[in-house]
XYZ file of C-alpha atoms in Angstrom:
242
model
C 106.654 131.694 144.831
C 106.621 127.856 145.671
C 103.660 126.586 147.774
C 104.572 122.831 148.876
C 101.783 120.935 150.043
C 102.839 117.996 152.421
C 100.068 114.929 151.936
C 99.917 111.937 154.324
C 98.472 109.277 151.905
C 97.921 108.173 148.498
C 94.117 109.435 149.114
C 95.136 112.488 150.180
C 97.493 113.052 147.475
C 94.850 112.422 144.804
C 91.986 114.255 146.451
C 94.221 117.475 147.338
C 95.246 117.601 143.310
C 91.773 116.801 141.940
C 90.812 119.577 144.417
C 92.899 122.373 142.909
C 91.965 121.254 139.254
C 87.973 121.312 140.838
C 88.301 124.467 142.275
C 89.376 126.104 139.069
C 86.794 124.725 137.397
C 84.027 126.055 139.580
C 85.202 129.365 139.976
C 86.479 129.491 136.050
C 84.030 126.793 134.025
C 86.031 127.913 130.649
C 89.445 127.472 132.232
C 91.971 125.917 130.024
C 93.964 122.977 131.405
C 97.540 121.548 130.858
C 97.372 118.066 131.517
C 99.705 115.355 132.080
C 100.264 111.110 131.621
C 102.105 108.699 133.303
C 101.435 106.977 136.808
C 101.204 110.500 139.009
C 98.080 111.773 137.746
C 96.123 108.928 137.650
C 94.718 109.020 140.872
C 93.917 112.535 140.693
C 91.928 111.670 137.121
C 89.905 108.625 139.207
C 89.038 111.613 141.682
C 88.118 114.508 138.960
C 85.787 111.711 137.281
C 84.390 111.024 140.892
C 83.764 114.520 141.161
C 82.101 114.793 138.101
C 79.652 111.945 138.751
C 78.491 113.665 142.113
C 77.797 116.720 140.424
C 80.687 118.713 142.011
C 82.338 119.760 138.499
C 81.855 119.867 134.945
C 84.155 120.062 132.435
C 81.943 120.804 129.595
C 82.914 124.444 129.007
C 86.833 123.531 129.247
C 89.134 122.850 127.453
C 92.694 120.719 127.467
C 96.192 120.915 125.869
C 98.511 118.007 126.748
C 101.909 118.351 127.591
C 103.488 115.530 125.302
C 103.187 112.433 122.896
C 105.532 109.619 121.494
C 106.488 109.862 118.219
C 105.783 107.008 115.739
C 102.643 105.935 118.136
C 99.284 106.197 116.176
C 96.378 107.803 118.192
C 94.782 104.409 118.906
C 98.070 102.628 120.198
C 97.570 100.938 123.961
C 100.689 103.123 125.087
C 99.619 106.499 123.173
C 99.000 109.548 125.701
C 96.150 110.318 123.642
C 94.587 107.004 124.200
C 95.804 107.378 127.797
C 93.968 110.488 128.326
C 90.863 108.869 126.610
C 90.829 105.857 129.044
C 91.733 107.598 132.174
C 89.679 110.619 132.217
C 88.206 112.187 129.183
C 85.865 109.313 128.149
C 84.224 109.481 131.829
C 83.580 113.302 131.856
C 81.390 115.696 130.027
C 84.448 117.604 128.358
C 83.895 117.287 124.334
C 85.990 115.817 121.877
C 86.930 118.989 119.832
C 88.109 120.745 123.073
C 90.721 118.066 124.139
C 93.968 118.364 122.482
C 97.602 116.200 122.458
C 100.066 116.549 119.712
C 100.294 114.494 117.136
C 103.052 111.989 117.433
C 101.533 109.999 114.372
C 101.989 113.104 112.064
C 104.314 111.983 108.891
C 106.307 115.082 109.634
C 107.207 115.633 113.269
C 108.645 118.868 112.964
C 105.827 120.513 111.404
C 103.271 118.962 114.250
C 105.408 120.844 116.833
C 104.959 124.021 114.513
C 101.072 123.097 114.267
C 101.068 122.553 118.061
C 102.809 126.193 118.957
C 100.105 128.288 116.804
C 97.495 126.025 118.669
C 98.890 127.152 122.184
C 99.761 130.902 120.598
C 96.024 131.002 119.640
C 94.364 130.124 123.134
C 96.910 132.318 124.950
C 97.784 131.805 128.531
C 96.779 127.990 130.226
C 95.002 128.614 133.364
C 96.762 125.385 135.264
C 99.520 123.160 134.144
C 99.641 119.555 135.849
C 103.058 118.347 135.796
C 104.773 114.862 136.819
C 108.580 114.902 137.221
C 110.876 112.786 135.875
C 113.848 111.067 137.689
C 116.318 113.055 135.694
C 114.134 116.349 136.274
C 112.426 116.412 132.677
C 108.992 118.027 133.123
C 107.036 116.942 129.860
C 110.028 115.475 127.586
C 112.374 118.188 127.982
C 115.533 116.589 129.003
C 118.323 117.772 131.047
C 120.885 119.285 128.259
C 123.007 122.710 127.614
C 120.132 124.636 126.880
C 116.554 123.938 127.057
C 113.838 124.780 123.724
C 110.884 127.042 124.667
C 107.943 126.103 122.435
C 107.037 122.864 121.211
C 109.287 120.455 119.599
C 110.641 117.025 118.838
C 113.121 115.664 121.376
C 115.021 112.743 121.916
C 114.264 110.606 124.827
C 117.111 109.856 127.146
C 117.803 106.160 127.730
C 116.932 106.388 131.331
C 113.651 108.086 130.732
C 112.795 105.174 128.246
C 113.828 102.285 130.878
C 111.505 104.465 133.458
C 108.734 104.309 130.471
C 109.509 100.592 129.822
C 107.158 99.116 132.301
C 104.454 100.124 129.927
C 105.344 98.313 126.739
C 106.490 94.660 126.433
C 109.880 95.768 125.610
C 112.477 98.371 125.587
C 112.619 98.031 122.076
C 108.995 99.207 121.561
C 109.582 102.090 123.603
C 109.936 105.443 121.149
C 112.939 106.904 120.726
C 111.354 110.363 120.441
C 108.630 112.595 121.409
C 106.876 115.761 120.644
C 106.721 117.887 124.075
C 105.819 121.245 124.907
C 108.812 123.362 125.668
C 109.827 125.019 128.795
C 108.902 128.425 127.749
C 105.518 126.738 126.929
C 104.963 125.284 130.507
C 106.333 128.646 132.402
C 103.681 130.916 130.396
C 100.680 128.760 132.366
C 99.098 131.096 135.091
C 99.479 128.662 137.508
C 101.583 125.410 137.776
C 100.712 122.015 139.518
C 104.150 119.758 140.532
C 102.911 116.408 141.498
C 105.635 114.183 142.594
C 104.980 110.841 145.407
C 107.655 108.207 146.203
C 111.115 107.603 147.391
C 112.444 107.279 144.189
C 111.479 111.197 143.564
C 112.597 112.515 147.104
C 116.242 113.689 145.598
C 115.087 114.732 142.056
C 112.235 116.753 143.976
C 114.611 118.788 146.351
C 116.954 118.990 143.665
C 114.338 121.190 141.410
C 113.389 123.087 144.200
C 115.380 123.645 146.530
C 118.775 123.431 144.261
C 120.836 125.437 141.708
C 118.353 126.879 138.755
C 119.691 125.145 135.725
C 119.171 123.628 132.396
C 120.509 119.902 133.990
C 117.595 119.976 135.739
C 114.624 121.173 133.557
C 112.401 121.358 136.577
C 114.645 123.555 138.619
C 113.180 126.457 136.212
C 109.989 126.353 137.695
C 112.004 128.482 140.454
C 111.553 131.250 138.326
C 107.676 131.128 138.179
C 105.514 133.223 140.419
C 102.678 130.586 140.890
C 103.560 126.983 141.657
C 101.806 124.247 143.630
C 103.618 121.511 144.642
C 101.830 118.448 145.837
C 103.935 115.469 147.481
C 103.792 112.816 149.690
C 105.773 112.157 152.861
C 108.114 109.549 150.704
C 108.996 112.153 147.809
C 108.872 115.057 150.334
C 111.424 114.038 152.558
C 114.234 116.208 151.948
C 111.851 119.420 151.718
């Protein structure tokens, strides 16, 4: 079931996403959060920090598991997703460091790192809420379009379009990693609730394709149509075809 929420401003977009996460934490302080990186959730994290500082929400008993990480970047690299999460959220709230988990992109053996993350997620059980952004080619996490999709965490080769989209965060396209470690589609769909967020004119076609088009591995996000509890938050530009 898809619950689509169209927002009228950047502020409303961020407040809506943050409000959904905050409501979960207020009702279940021990919530297990699946978190995402990228430009889309930055404003949501800023709003969550505000809510924490004003005493409306606490992360002290919560835990988090991130979707993905570049392979080949150390945790302290400016563009690593661990660094992103620390700077954009974790360092500003009361979540315990040992309760935050990001796949290891610096591991000597990425395939083993994927197996280790799979084991970690299996031990946790169901994620209560999985936050997702949406790639221009329909990828969620770093699950790229293909003839088939992988269920558990795995190593993936990034499409050139994905690398180009992320090149704005690096000095040049040559610095963008070619591979990543990502939760698989199966891992994502196991979450109790999924919160998909997309904004901007450039996401309008792909969000419509994902939510209204055929379910196909060529648009990984279309598999969200098979989930029983998906909340979609879009701005007017991204949602114009919905």
